[in-house]
Short mmCIF file of C-alpha atoms and ligand atoms in Angstrom, two decimals:
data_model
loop_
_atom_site.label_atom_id
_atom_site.label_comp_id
_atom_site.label_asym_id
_atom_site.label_seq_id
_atom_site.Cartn_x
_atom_site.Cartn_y
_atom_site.Cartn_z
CA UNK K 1 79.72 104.73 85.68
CA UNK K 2 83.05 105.34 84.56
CA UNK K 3 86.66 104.35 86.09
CA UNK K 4 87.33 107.23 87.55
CA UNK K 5 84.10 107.47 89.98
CA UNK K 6 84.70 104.24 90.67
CA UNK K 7 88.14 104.37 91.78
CA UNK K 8 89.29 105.12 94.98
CA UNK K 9 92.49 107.11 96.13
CA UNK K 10 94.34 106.05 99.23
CA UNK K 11 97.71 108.92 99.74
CA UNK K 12 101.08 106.87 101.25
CA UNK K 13 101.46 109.43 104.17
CA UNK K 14 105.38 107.43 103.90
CA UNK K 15 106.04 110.64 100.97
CA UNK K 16 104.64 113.53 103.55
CA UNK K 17 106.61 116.02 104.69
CA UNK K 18 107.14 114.43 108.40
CA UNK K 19 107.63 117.98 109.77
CA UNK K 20 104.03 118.92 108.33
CA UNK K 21 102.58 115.91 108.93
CA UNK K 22 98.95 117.12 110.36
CA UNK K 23 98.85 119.84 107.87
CA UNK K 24 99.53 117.39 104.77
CA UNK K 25 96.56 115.04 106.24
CA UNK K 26 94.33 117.72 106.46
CA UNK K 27 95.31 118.49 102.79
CA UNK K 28 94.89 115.32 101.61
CA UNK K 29 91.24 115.11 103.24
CA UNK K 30 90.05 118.08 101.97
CA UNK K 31 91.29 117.01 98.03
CA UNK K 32 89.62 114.40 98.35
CA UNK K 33 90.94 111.28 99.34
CA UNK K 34 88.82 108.03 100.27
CA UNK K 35 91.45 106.50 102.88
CA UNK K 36 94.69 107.38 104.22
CA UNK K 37 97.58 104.77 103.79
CA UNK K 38 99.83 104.29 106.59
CA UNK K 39 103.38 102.21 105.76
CA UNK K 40 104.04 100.79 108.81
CA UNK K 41 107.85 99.42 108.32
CA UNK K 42 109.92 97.16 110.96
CA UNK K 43 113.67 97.18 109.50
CA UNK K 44 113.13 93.58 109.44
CA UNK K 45 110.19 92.35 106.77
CA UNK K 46 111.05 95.91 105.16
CA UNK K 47 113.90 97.51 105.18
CA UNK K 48 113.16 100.75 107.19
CA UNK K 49 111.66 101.41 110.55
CA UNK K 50 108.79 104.04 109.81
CA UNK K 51 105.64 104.59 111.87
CA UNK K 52 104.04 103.06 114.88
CA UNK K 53 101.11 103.43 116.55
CA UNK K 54 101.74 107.22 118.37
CA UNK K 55 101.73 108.76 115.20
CA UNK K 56 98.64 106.30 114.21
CA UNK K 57 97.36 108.47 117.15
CA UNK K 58 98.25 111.58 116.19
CA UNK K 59 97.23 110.99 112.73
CA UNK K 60 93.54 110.14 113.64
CA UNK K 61 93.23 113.68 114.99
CA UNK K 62 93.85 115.61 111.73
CA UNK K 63 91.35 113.48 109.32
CA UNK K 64 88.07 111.91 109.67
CA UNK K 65 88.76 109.81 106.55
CA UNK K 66 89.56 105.50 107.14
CA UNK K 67 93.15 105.25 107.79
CA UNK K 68 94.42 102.15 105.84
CA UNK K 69 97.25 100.97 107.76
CA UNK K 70 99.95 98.83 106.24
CA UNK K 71 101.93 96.51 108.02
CA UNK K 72 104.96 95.34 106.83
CA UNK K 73 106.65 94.10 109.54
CA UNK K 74 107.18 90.17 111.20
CA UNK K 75 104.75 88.98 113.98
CA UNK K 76 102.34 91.42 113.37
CA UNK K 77 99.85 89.63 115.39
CA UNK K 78 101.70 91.46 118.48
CA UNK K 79 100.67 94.70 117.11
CA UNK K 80 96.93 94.73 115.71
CA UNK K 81 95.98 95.81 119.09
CA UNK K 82 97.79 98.86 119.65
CA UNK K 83 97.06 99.89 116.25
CA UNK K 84 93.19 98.82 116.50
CA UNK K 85 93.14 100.84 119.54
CA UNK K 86 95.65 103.77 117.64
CA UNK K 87 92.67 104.68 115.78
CA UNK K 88 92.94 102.07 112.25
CA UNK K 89 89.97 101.45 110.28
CA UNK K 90 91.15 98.51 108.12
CA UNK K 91 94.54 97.16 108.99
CA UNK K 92 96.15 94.72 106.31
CA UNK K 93 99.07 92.17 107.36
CA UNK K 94 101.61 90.39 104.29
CA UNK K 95 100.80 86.60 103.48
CA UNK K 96 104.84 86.27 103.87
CA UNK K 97 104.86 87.39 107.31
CA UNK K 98 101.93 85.06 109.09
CA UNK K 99 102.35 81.54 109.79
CA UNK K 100 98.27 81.71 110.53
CA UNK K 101 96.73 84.29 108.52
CA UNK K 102 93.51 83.13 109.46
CA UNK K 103 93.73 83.71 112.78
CA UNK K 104 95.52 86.90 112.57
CA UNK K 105 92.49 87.94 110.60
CA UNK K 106 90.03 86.73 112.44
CA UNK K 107 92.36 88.98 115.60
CA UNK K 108 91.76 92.02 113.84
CA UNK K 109 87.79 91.28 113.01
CA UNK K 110 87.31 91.31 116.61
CA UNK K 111 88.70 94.78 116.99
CA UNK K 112 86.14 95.50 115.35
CA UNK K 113 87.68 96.50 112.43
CA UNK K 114 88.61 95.69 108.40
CA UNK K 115 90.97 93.06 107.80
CA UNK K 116 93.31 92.46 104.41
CA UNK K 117 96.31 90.69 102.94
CA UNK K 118 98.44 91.70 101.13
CA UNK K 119 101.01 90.33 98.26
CA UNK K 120 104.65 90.90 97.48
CA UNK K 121 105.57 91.14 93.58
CA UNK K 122 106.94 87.29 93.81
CA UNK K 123 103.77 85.62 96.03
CA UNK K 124 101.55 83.98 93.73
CA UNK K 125 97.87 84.99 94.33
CA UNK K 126 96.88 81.40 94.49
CA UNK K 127 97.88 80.97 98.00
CA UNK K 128 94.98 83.53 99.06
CA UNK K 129 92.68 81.22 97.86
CA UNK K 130 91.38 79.97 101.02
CA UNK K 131 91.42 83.16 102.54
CA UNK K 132 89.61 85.71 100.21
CA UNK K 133 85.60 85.22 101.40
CA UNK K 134 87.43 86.09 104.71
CA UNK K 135 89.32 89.55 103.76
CA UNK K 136 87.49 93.02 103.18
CA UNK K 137 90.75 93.94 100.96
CA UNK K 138 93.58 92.81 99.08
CA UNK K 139 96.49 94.55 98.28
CA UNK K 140 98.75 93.34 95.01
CA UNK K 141 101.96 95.06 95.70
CA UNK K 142 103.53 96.23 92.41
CA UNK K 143 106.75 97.19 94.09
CA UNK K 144 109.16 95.26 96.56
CA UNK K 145 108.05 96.49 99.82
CA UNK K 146 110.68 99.64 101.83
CA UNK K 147 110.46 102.16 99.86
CA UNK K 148 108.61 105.18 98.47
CA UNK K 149 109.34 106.52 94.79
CA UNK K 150 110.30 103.21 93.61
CA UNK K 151 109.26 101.59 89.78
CA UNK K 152 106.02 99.80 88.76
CA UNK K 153 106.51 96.51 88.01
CA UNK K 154 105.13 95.92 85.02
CA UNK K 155 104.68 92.28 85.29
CA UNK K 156 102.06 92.44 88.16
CA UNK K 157 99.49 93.41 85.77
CA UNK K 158 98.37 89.46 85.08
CA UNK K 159 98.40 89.23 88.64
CA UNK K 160 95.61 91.98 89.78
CA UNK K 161 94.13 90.86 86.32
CA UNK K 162 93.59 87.29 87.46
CA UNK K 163 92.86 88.35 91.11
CA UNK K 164 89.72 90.68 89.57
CA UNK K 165 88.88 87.71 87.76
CA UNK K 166 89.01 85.43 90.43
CA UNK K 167 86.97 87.82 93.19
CA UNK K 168 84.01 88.50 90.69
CA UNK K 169 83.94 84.56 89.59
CA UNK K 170 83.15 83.72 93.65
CA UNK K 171 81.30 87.22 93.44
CA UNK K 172 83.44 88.29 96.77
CA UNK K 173 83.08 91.83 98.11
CA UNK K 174 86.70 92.63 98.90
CA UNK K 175 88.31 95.81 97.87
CA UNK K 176 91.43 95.36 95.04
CA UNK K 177 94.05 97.65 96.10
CA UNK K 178 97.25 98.36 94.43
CA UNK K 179 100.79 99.59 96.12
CA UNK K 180 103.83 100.92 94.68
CA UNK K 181 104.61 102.97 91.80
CA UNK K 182 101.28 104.55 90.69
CA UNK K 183 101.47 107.35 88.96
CA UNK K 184 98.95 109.44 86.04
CA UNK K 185 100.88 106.59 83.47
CA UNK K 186 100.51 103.65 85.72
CA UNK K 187 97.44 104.45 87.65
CA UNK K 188 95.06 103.35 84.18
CA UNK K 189 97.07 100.19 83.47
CA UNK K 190 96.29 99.16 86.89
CA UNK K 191 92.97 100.44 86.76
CA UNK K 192 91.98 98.17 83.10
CA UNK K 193 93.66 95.18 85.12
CA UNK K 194 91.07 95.68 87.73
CA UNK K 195 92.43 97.50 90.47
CA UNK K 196 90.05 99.86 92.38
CA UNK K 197 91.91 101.47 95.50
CA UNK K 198 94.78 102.72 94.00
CA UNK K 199 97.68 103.78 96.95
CA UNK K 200 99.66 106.71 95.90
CA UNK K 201 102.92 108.24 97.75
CA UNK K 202 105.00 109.89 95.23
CA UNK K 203 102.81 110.88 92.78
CA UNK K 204 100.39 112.44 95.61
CA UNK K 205 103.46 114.50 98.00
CA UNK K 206 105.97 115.88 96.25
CA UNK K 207 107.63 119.40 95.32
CA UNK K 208 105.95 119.63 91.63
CA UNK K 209 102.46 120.35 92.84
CA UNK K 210 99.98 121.13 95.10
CA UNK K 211 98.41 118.07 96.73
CA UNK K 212 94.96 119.12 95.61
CA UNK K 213 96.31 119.46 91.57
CA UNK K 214 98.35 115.78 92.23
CA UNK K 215 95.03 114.18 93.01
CA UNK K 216 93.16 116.04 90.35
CA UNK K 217 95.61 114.70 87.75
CA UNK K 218 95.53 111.33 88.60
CA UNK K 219 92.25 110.90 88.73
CA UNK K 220 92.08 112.57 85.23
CA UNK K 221 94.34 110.36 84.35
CA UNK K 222 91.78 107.56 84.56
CA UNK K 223 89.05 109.02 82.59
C1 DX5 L 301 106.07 100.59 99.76
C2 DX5 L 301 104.83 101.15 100.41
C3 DX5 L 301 104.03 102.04 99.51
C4 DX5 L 301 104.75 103.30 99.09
C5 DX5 L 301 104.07 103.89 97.90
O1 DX5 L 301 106.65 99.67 100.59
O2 DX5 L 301 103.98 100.10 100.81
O3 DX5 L 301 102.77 102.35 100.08
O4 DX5 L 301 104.79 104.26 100.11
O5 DX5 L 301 104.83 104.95 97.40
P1 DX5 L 301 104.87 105.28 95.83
O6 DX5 L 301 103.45 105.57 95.41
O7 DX5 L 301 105.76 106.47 95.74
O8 DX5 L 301 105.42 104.08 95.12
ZN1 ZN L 302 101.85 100.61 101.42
#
């Protein structure tokens, strides 16, 4: 099996055009996407204030496809509920903002849903040690979180490197998914390293290209 069939695509709905919004899921579903990711921002952990669980509503009618929600916001223990019940198939909270990750995992297992953690460039993967037999994903950010559009950081590679390491050593089941800057240069750097969701926002909505050709190319971009 090669890379690219292994590899899964998950479109940052942040890039959309907002005032097409049901129309651009519906694209993205029928290119071919395995999830949609949804950047849910609070102004405070990240910079802007972006989505919140209405549009997670609205958002489950255009696509049957997992919606992979994001949350980078504080406290986010006060929100896996509404999103659980918005319609999110896997919800992942930041190490940085949960005093007890366990137990905010163990809040969103009971939803009855998939549970990861995610990274920020700076956190060292070490302090998911503990926690990794308990996630169903992990995502390595490879950009600071706010923003779409911004740069890979190159230095992350070790990180996801070590982190695919370290999940196949304890033969754990958790997906590897990588945030921020992907792109059809990026995307097989990140792929060698050991990533296998790869988020795209930029690279998947933008003015250059049809949705369907974006996807195309990136996944060509892996072979
Ligand atoms: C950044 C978000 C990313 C972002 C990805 O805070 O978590 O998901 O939308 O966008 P690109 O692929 O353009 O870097
Ligand atoms: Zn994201």
């Amino acid at each position: 099996m090669t890379n690219n069939q292994k590899v899964k695509i998950s479109p940052s709905i942040l890039s959309a055009d907002f005032t097409r919004l049901g129309e651009q899921v519906a694209e993205v579903t029928r290119a071919g996407a395995d999830y949609i990711h949804i950047d849910v921002m609070d102004g405070h952990f990240a910079p802007q204030i972006t989505i919140g669980p209405p549009v997670v509503t609205a958002i489950r009618k255009c696509t049957n496809l997992p919606l992979d929600l994001h949350l980078m916001i504080e406290s986010p223990e006060n929100q896996i509920n509404q999103f659980a019940n918005a319609g999110a198939n896997l919800i992942t909270v930041h190490i940085e903002t949960c005093q007890h990750l366990h137990r905010v995992i163990q809040m969103i297992k009971d939803k009855g849903i998939k549970a990861g953690v995610s990274v920020n460039p700076a956190t060292p993967i070490s302090l998911l040690d503990e926690i990794l037999p308990e996630v169903d994903m992990v995502v390595v950010m490879t950009v600071n979180p706010g923003f779409s559009g911004q740069i890979f950081i190159e230095s992350t590679l070790g990180k996801i490197a070590r982190l695919r390491a370290e999940l196949d050593k304890r033969d754990l089941n958790a997906e590897l998914e990588v945030d921020g800057g992907i792109n059809e240069k990026t995307a097989s750097l990140v792929v060698k390293a050991g990533g296998r969701v790869l988020v795209a926002g930029s690279a998947v909505f933008n003015t250059r290209e049809s949705i369907g050709d974006a996807i195309k190319r990136l996944r060509e971009s892996l072979v």
